[in-house]
PDB file of C-alpha atoms in Angstrom:
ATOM      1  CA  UNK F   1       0.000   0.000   0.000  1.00 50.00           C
ATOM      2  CA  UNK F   2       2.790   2.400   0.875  1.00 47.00           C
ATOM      3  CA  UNK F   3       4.284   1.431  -2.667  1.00 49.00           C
ATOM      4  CA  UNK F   4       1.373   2.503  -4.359  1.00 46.00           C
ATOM      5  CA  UNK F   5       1.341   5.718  -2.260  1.00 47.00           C
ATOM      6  CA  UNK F   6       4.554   6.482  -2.893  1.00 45.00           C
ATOM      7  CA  UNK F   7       4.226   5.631  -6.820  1.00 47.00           C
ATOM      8  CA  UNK F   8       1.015   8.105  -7.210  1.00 47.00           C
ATOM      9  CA  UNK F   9       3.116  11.261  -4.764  1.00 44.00           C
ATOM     10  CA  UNK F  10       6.101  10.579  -8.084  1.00 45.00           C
ATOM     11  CA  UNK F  11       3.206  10.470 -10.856  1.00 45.00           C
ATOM     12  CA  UNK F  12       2.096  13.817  -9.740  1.00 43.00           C
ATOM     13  CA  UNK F  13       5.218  15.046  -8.970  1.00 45.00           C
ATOM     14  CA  UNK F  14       5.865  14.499 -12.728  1.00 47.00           C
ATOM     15  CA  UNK F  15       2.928  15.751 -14.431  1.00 41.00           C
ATOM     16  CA  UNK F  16       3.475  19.159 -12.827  1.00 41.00           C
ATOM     17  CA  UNK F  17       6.977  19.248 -13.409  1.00 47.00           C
ATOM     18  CA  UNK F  18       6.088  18.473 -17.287  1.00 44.00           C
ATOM     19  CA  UNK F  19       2.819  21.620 -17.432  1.00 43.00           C
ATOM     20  CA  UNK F  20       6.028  23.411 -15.810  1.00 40.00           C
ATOM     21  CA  UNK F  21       8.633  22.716 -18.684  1.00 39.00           C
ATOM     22  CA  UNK F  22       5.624  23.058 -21.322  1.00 38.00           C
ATOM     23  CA  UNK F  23       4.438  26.261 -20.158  1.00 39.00           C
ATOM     24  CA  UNK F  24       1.210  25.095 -19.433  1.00 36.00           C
ATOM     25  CA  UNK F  25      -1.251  27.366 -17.090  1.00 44.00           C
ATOM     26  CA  UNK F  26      -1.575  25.657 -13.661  1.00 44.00           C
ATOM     27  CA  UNK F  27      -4.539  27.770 -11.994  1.00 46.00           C
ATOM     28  CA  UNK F  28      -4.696  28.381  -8.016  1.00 48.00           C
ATOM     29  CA  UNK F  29      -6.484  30.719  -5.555  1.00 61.00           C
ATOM     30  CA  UNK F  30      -7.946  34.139  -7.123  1.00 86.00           C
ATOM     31  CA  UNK F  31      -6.632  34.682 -10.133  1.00 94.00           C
ATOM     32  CA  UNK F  32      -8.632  33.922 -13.497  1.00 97.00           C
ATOM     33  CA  UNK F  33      -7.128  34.793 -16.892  1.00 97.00           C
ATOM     34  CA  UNK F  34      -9.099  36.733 -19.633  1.00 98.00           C
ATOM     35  CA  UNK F  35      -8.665  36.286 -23.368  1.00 97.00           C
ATOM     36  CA  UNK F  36     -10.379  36.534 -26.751  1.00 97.00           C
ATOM     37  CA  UNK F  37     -11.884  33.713 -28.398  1.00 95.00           C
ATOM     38  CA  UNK F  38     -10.474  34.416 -32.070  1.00 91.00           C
ATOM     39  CA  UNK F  39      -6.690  33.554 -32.490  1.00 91.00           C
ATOM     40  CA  UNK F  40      -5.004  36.569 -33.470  1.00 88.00           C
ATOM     41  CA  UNK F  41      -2.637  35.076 -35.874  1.00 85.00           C
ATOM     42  CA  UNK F  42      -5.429  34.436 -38.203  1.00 80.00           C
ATOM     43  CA  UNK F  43      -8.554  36.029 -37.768  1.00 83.00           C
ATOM     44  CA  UNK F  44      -9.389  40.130 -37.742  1.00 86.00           C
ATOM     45  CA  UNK F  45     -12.631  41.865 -37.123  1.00 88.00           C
ATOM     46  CA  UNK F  46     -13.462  44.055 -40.183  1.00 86.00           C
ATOM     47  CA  UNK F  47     -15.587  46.814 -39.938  1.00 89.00           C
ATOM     48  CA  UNK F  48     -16.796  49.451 -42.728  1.00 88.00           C
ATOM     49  CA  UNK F  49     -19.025  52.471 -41.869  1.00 89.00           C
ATOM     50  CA  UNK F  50     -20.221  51.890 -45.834  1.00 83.00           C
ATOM     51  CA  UNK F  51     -23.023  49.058 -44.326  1.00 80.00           C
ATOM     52  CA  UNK F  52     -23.357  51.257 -40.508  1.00 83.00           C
ATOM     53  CA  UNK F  53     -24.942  54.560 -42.635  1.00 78.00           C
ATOM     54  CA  UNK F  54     -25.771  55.608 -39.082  1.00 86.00           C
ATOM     55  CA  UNK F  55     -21.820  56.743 -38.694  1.00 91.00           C
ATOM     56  CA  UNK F  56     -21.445  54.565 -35.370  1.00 93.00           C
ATOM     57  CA  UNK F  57     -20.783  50.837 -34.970  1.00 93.00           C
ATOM     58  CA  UNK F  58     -21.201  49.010 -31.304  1.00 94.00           C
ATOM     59  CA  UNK F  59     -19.463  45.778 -31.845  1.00 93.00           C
ATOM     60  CA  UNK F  60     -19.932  43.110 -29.176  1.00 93.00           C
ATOM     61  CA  UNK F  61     -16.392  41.116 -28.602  1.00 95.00           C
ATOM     62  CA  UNK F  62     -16.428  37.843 -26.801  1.00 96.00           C
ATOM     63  CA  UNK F  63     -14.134  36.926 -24.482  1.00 98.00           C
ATOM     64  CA  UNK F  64     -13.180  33.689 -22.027  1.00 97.00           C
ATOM     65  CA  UNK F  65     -12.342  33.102 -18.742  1.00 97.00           C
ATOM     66  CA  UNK F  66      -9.919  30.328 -17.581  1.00 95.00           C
ATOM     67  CA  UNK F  67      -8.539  29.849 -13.891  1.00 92.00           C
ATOM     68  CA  UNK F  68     -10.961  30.447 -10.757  1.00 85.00           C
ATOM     69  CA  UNK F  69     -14.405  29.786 -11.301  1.00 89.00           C
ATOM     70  CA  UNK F  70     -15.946  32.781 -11.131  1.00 94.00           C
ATOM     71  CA  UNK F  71     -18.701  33.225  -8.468  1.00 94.00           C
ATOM     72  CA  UNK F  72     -18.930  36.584  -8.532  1.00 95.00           C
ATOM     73  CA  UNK F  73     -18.383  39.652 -11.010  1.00 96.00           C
ATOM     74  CA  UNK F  74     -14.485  40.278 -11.697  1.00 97.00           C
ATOM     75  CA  UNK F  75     -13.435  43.621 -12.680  1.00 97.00           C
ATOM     76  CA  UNK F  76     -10.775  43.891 -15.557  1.00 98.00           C
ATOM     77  CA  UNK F  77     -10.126  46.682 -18.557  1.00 98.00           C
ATOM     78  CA  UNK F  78      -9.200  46.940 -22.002  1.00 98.00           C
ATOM     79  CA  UNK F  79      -6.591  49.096 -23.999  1.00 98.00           C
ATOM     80  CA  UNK F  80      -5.050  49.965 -27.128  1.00 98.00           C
ATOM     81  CA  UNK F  81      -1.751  48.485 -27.822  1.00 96.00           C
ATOM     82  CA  UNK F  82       0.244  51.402 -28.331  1.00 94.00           C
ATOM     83  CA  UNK F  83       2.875  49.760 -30.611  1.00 93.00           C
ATOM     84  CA  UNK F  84      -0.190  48.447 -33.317  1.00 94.00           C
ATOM     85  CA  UNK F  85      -2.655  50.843 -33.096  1.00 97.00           C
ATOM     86  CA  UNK F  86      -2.913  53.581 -35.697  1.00 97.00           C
ATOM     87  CA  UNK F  87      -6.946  54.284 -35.414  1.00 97.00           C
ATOM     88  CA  UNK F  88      -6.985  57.745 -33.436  1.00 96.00           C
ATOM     89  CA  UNK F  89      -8.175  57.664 -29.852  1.00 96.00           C
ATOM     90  CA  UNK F  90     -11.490  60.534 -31.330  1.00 96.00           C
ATOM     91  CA  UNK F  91     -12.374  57.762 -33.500  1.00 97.00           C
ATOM     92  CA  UNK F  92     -12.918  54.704 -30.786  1.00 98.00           C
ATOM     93  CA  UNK F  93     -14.487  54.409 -27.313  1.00 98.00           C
ATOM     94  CA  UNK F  94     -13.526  51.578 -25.318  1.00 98.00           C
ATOM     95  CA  UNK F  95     -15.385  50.782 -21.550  1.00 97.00           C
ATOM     96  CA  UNK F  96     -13.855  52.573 -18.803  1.00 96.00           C
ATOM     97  CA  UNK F  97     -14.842  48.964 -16.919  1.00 96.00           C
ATOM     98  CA  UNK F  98     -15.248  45.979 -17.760  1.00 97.00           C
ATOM     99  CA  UNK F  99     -17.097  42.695 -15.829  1.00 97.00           C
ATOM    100  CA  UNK F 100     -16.773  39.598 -16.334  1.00 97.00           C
ATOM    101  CA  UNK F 101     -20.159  37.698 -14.888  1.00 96.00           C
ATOM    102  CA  UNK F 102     -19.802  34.807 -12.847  1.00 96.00           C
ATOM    103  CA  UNK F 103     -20.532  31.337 -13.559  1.00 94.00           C
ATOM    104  CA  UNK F 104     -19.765  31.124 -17.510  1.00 95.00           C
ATOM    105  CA  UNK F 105     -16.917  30.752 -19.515  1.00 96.00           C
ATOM    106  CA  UNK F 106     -18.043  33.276 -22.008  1.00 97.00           C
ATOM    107  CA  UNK F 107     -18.960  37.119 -21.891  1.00 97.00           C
ATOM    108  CA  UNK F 108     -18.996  39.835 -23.958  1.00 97.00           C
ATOM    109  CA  UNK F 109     -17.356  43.773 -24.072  1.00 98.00           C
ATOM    110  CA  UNK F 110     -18.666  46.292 -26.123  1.00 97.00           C
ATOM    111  CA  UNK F 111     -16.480  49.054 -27.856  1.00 97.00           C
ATOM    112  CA  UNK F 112     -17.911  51.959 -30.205  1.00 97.00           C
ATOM    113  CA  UNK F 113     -16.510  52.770 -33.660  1.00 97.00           C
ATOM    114  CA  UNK F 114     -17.253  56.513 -35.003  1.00 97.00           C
ATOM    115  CA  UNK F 115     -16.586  57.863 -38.712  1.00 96.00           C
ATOM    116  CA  UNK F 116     -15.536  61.245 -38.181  1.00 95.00           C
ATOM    117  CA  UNK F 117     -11.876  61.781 -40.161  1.00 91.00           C
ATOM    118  CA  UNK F 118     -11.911  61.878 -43.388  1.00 92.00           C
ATOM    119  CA  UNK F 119      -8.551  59.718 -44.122  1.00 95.00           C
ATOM    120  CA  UNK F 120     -11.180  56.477 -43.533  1.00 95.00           C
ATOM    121  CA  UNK F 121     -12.110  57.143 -46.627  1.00 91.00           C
ATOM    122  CA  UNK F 122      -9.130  55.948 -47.807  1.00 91.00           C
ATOM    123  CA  UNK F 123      -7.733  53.053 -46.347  1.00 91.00           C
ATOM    124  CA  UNK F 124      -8.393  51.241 -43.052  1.00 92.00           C
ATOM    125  CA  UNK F 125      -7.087  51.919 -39.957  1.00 96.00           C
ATOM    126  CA  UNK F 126      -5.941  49.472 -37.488  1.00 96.00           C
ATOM    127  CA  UNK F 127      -7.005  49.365 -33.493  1.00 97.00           C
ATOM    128  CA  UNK F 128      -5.338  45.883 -31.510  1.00 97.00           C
ATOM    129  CA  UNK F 129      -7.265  45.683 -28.175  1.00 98.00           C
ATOM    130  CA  UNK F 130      -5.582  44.059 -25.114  1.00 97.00           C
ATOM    131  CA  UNK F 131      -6.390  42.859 -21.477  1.00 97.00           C
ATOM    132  CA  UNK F 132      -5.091  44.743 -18.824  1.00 98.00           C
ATOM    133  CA  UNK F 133      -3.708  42.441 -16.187  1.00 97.00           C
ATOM    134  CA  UNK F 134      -3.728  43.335 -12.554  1.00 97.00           C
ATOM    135  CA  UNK F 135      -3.046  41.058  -9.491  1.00 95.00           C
ATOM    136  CA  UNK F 136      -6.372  39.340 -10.229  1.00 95.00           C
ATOM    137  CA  UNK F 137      -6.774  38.975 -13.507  1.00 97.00           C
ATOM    138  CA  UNK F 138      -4.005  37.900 -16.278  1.00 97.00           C
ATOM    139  CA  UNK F 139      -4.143  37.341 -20.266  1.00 97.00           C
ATOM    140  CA  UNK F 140      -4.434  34.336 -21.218  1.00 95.00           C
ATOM    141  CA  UNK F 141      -2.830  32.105 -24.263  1.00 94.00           C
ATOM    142  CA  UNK F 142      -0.873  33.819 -25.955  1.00 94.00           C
ATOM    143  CA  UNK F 143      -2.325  33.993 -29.624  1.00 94.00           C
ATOM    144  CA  UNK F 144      -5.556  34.675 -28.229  1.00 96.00           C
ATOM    145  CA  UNK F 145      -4.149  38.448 -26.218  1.00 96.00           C
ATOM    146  CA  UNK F 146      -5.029  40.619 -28.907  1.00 97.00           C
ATOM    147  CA  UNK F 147      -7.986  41.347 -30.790  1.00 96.00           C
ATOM    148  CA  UNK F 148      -7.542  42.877 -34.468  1.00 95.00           C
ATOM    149  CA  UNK F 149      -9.824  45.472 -35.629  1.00 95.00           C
ATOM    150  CA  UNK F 150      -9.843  46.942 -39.174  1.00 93.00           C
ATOM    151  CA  UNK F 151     -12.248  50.010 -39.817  1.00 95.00           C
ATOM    152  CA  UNK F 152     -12.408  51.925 -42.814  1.00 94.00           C
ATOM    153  CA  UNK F 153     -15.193  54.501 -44.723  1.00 93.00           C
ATOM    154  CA  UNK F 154     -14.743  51.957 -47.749  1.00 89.00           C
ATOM    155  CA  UNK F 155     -16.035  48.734 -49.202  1.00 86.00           C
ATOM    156  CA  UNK F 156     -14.017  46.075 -47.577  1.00 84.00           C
ATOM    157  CA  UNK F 157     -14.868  42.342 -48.504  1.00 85.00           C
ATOM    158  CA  UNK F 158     -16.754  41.083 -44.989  1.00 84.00           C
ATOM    159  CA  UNK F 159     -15.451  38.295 -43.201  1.00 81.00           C
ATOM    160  CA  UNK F 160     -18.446  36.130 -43.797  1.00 85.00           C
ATOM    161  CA  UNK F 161     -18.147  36.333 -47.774  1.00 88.00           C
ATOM    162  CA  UNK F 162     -14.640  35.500 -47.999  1.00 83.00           C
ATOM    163  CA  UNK F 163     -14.474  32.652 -45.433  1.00 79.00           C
ATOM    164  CA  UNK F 164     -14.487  28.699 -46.305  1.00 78.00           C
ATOM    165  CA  UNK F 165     -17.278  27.205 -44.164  1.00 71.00           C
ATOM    166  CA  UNK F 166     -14.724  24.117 -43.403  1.00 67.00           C
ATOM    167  CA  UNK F 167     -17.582  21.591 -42.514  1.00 63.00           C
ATOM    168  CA  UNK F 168     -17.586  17.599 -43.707  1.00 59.00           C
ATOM    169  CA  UNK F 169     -20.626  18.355 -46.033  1.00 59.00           C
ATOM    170  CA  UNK F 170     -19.495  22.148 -46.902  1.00 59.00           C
ATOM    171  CA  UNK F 171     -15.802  22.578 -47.162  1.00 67.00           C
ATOM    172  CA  UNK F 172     -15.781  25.760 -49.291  1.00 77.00           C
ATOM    173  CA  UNK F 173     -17.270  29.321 -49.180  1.00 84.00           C
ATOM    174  CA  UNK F 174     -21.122  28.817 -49.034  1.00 86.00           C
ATOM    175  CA  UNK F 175     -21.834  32.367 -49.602  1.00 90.00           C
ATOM    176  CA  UNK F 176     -19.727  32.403 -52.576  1.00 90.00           C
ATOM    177  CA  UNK F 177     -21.277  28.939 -54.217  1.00 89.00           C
ATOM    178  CA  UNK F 178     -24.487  29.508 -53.180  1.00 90.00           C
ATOM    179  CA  UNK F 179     -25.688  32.480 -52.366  1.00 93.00           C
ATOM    180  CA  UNK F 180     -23.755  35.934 -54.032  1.00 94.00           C
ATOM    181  CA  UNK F 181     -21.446  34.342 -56.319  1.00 92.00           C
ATOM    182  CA  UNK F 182     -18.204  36.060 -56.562  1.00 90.00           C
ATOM    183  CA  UNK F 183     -17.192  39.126 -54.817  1.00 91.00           C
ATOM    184  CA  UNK F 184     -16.589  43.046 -56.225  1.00 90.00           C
ATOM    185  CA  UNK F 185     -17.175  45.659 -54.937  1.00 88.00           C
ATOM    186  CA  UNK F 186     -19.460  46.905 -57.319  1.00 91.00           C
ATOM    187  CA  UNK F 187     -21.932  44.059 -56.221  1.00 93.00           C
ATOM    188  CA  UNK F 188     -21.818  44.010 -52.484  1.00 92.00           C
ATOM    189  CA  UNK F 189     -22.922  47.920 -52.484  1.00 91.00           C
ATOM    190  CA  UNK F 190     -25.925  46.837 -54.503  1.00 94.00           C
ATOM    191  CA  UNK F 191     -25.834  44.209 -52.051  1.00 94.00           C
ATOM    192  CA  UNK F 192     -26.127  47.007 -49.634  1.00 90.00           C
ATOM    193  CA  UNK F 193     -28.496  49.157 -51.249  1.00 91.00           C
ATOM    194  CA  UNK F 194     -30.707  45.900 -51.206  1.00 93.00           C
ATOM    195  CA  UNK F 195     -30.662  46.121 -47.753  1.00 90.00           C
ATOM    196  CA  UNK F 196     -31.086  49.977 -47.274  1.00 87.00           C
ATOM    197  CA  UNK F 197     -34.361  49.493 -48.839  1.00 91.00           C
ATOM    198  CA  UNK F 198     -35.906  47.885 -45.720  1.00 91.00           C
ATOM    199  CA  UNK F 199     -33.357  50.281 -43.804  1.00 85.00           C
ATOM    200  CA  UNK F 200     -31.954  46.793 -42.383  1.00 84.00           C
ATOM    201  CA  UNK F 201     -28.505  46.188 -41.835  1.00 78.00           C
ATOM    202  CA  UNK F 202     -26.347  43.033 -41.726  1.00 77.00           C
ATOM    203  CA  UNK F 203     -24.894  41.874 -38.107  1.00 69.00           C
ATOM    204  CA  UNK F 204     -22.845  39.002 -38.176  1.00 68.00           C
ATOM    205  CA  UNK F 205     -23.197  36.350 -40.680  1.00 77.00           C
ATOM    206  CA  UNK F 206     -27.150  35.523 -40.474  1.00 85.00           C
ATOM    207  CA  UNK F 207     -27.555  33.027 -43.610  1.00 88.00           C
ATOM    208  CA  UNK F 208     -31.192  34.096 -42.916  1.00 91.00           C
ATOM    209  CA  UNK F 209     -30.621  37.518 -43.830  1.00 92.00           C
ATOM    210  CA  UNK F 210     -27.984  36.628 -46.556  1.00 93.00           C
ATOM    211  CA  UNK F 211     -30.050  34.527 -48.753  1.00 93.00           C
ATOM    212  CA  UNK F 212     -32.978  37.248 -48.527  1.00 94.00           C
ATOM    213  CA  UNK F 213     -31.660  39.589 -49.371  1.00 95.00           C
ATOM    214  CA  UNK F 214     -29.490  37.652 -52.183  1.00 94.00           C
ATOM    215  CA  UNK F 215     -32.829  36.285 -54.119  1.00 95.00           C
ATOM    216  CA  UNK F 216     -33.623  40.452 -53.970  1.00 96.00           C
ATOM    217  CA  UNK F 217     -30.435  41.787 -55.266  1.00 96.00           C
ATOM    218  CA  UNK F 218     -31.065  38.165 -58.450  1.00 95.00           C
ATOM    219  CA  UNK F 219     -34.168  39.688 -58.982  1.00 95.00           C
ATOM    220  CA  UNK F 220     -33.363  43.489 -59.186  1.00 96.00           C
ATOM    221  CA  UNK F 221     -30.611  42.135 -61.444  1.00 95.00           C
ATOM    222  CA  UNK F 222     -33.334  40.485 -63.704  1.00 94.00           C
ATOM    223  CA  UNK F 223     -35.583  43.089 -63.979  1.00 96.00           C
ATOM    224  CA  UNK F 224     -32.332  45.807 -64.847  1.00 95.00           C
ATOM    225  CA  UNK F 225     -30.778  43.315 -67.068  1.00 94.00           C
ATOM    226  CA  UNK F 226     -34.491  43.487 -68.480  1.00 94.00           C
ATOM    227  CA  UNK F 227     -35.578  47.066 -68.551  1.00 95.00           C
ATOM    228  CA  UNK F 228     -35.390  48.269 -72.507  1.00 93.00           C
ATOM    229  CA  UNK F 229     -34.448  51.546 -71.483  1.00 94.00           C
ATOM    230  CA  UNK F 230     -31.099  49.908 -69.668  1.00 93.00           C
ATOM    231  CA  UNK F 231     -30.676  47.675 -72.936  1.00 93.00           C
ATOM    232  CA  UNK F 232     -30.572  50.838 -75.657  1.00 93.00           C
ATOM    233  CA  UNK F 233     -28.264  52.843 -73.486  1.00 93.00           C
ATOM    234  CA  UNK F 234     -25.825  49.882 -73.447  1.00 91.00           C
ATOM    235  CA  UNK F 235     -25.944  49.865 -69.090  1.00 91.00           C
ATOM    236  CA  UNK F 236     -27.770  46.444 -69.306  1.00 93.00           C
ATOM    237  CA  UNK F 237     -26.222  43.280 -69.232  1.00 93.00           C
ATOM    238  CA  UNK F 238     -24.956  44.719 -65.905  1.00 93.00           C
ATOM    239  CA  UNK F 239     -21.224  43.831 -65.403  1.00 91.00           C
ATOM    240  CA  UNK F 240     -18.833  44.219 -62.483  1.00 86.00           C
ATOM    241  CA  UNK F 241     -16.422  47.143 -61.202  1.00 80.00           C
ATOM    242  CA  UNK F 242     -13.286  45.575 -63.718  1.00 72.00           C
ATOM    243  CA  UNK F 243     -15.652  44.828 -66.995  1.00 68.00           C
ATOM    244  CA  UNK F 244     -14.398  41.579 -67.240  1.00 74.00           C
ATOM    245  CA  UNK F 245     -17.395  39.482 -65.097  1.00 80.00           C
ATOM    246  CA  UNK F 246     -21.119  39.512 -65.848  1.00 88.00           C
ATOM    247  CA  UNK F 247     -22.455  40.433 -62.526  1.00 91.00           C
ATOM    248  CA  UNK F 248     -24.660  37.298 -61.235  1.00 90.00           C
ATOM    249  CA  UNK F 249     -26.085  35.827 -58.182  1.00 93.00           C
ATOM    250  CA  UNK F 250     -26.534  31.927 -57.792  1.00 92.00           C
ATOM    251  CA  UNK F 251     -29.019  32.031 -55.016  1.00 92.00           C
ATOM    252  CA  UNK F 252     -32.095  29.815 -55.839  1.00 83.00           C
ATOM    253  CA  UNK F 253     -35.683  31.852 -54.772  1.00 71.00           C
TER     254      UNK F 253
END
């Protein structure tokens, strides 16, 4: 019995010692460490005021908890990292506080985009949000510490359109196959303007909203395509932003 005892003290003397050498988080008392969910090596949040008309975007960011089990609110904040950050400080609000609620893995910050200099126009501007870490709360693996932010006053290709869905039955780009076809420019602000008519707007990547508003741009495209008028002056077959691509949409009504 003492062997046994003796064997299991060495087993666990050894697993630690390997989390040790790995770097591998062993959690104790208070502390809990905060991160983001997307891994910043390879995903960015994109954001154009061309589809928020209203001049102000509110994004909702997720982020995790590991460590402590949380069993009541923890206090943390967020910041711009000085080094990456080229969005001016006028042009983004973050929370002065942040809480994490207890008993859940997953919560969510808000921060607030506005459009008000002109250079967004022009090309995008960059904003890399951190976690602050205090003595009770720490970031947490390493490629998930940052969260990339790309905002612009131009047409910039959405996440959701230029994504593979990477799924057994649909390994490809479903909105691309099935629903808008290819992307230009040119047809994601009729996209858009498809939208504006119900003065909706697009949050996320609802396939809901994507496909209805798909068949509408296919069918505003059929009846232009149609219209005499657009045929004699030479505008109609419609084609995209290069001239070199009829402009089509594969969604079936």
């Amino acid at each position: 019995m003492k062997k046994v005892y003796v064997l299991s003290i060495i087993l666990v003397l050894f697993v630690f010692g390997a989390c040790s050498e790995k770097g591998i988080a062993t959690f104790s008392g208070d502390l809990v460490y905060i991160s983001f969910t997307k891994d910043a090596s390879a995903d960015s949040m994109i954001y154009s005021f061309k589809t928020y008309p209203s001049g102000e975007i509110v994004a909702k960011i997720p982020v995790r908890v590991r460590g402590h089990w949380l069993t009541e609110s923890r206090e943390f904040t967020v910041s711009a990292h000085p080094d990456s950050t080229i969005l001016p400080e006028s042009a983004y609000e973050l929370p002065t506080k942040c809480e994490f609620a207890p008993g859940q893995e997953i919560d969510t910050i808000e921060i607030k985009f506005f459009n008000n200099f002109e250079d967004l126009k022009n090309k995008s501007y960059r904003l890399f949000l951190r976690i602050d870490e205090t003595d009770r709360v720490k970031q947490g693996e390493y490629a998930y510490r940052i969260a990339k932010f790309y905002v612009s006053d131009r047409l910039e290709i959405p996440e959701w359109w230029s994504r593979n869905d990477n799924t057994e039955y649909n390994p490809y780009n479903i909105v691309e196959e099935v629903y808008l076809g290819k992307y230009s420019e040119k047809k994601y602000q009729l996209f858009l303007d498809r939208l504006a008519e119900d003065n909706a707007s697009l949050e996320g990547d609802d396939m809901v909203m994507i496909k209805k508003y798909a068949l509408r741009l296919k069918y505003w495209l059929e009846d232009f395509n149609n219209d005499p008028a657009n045929i004699a002056s030479g505008a109609a077959p419609m084609w995209d932003e290069d001239n070199n691509q009829l402009m089509q949409v594969p969604v079936a009504g």
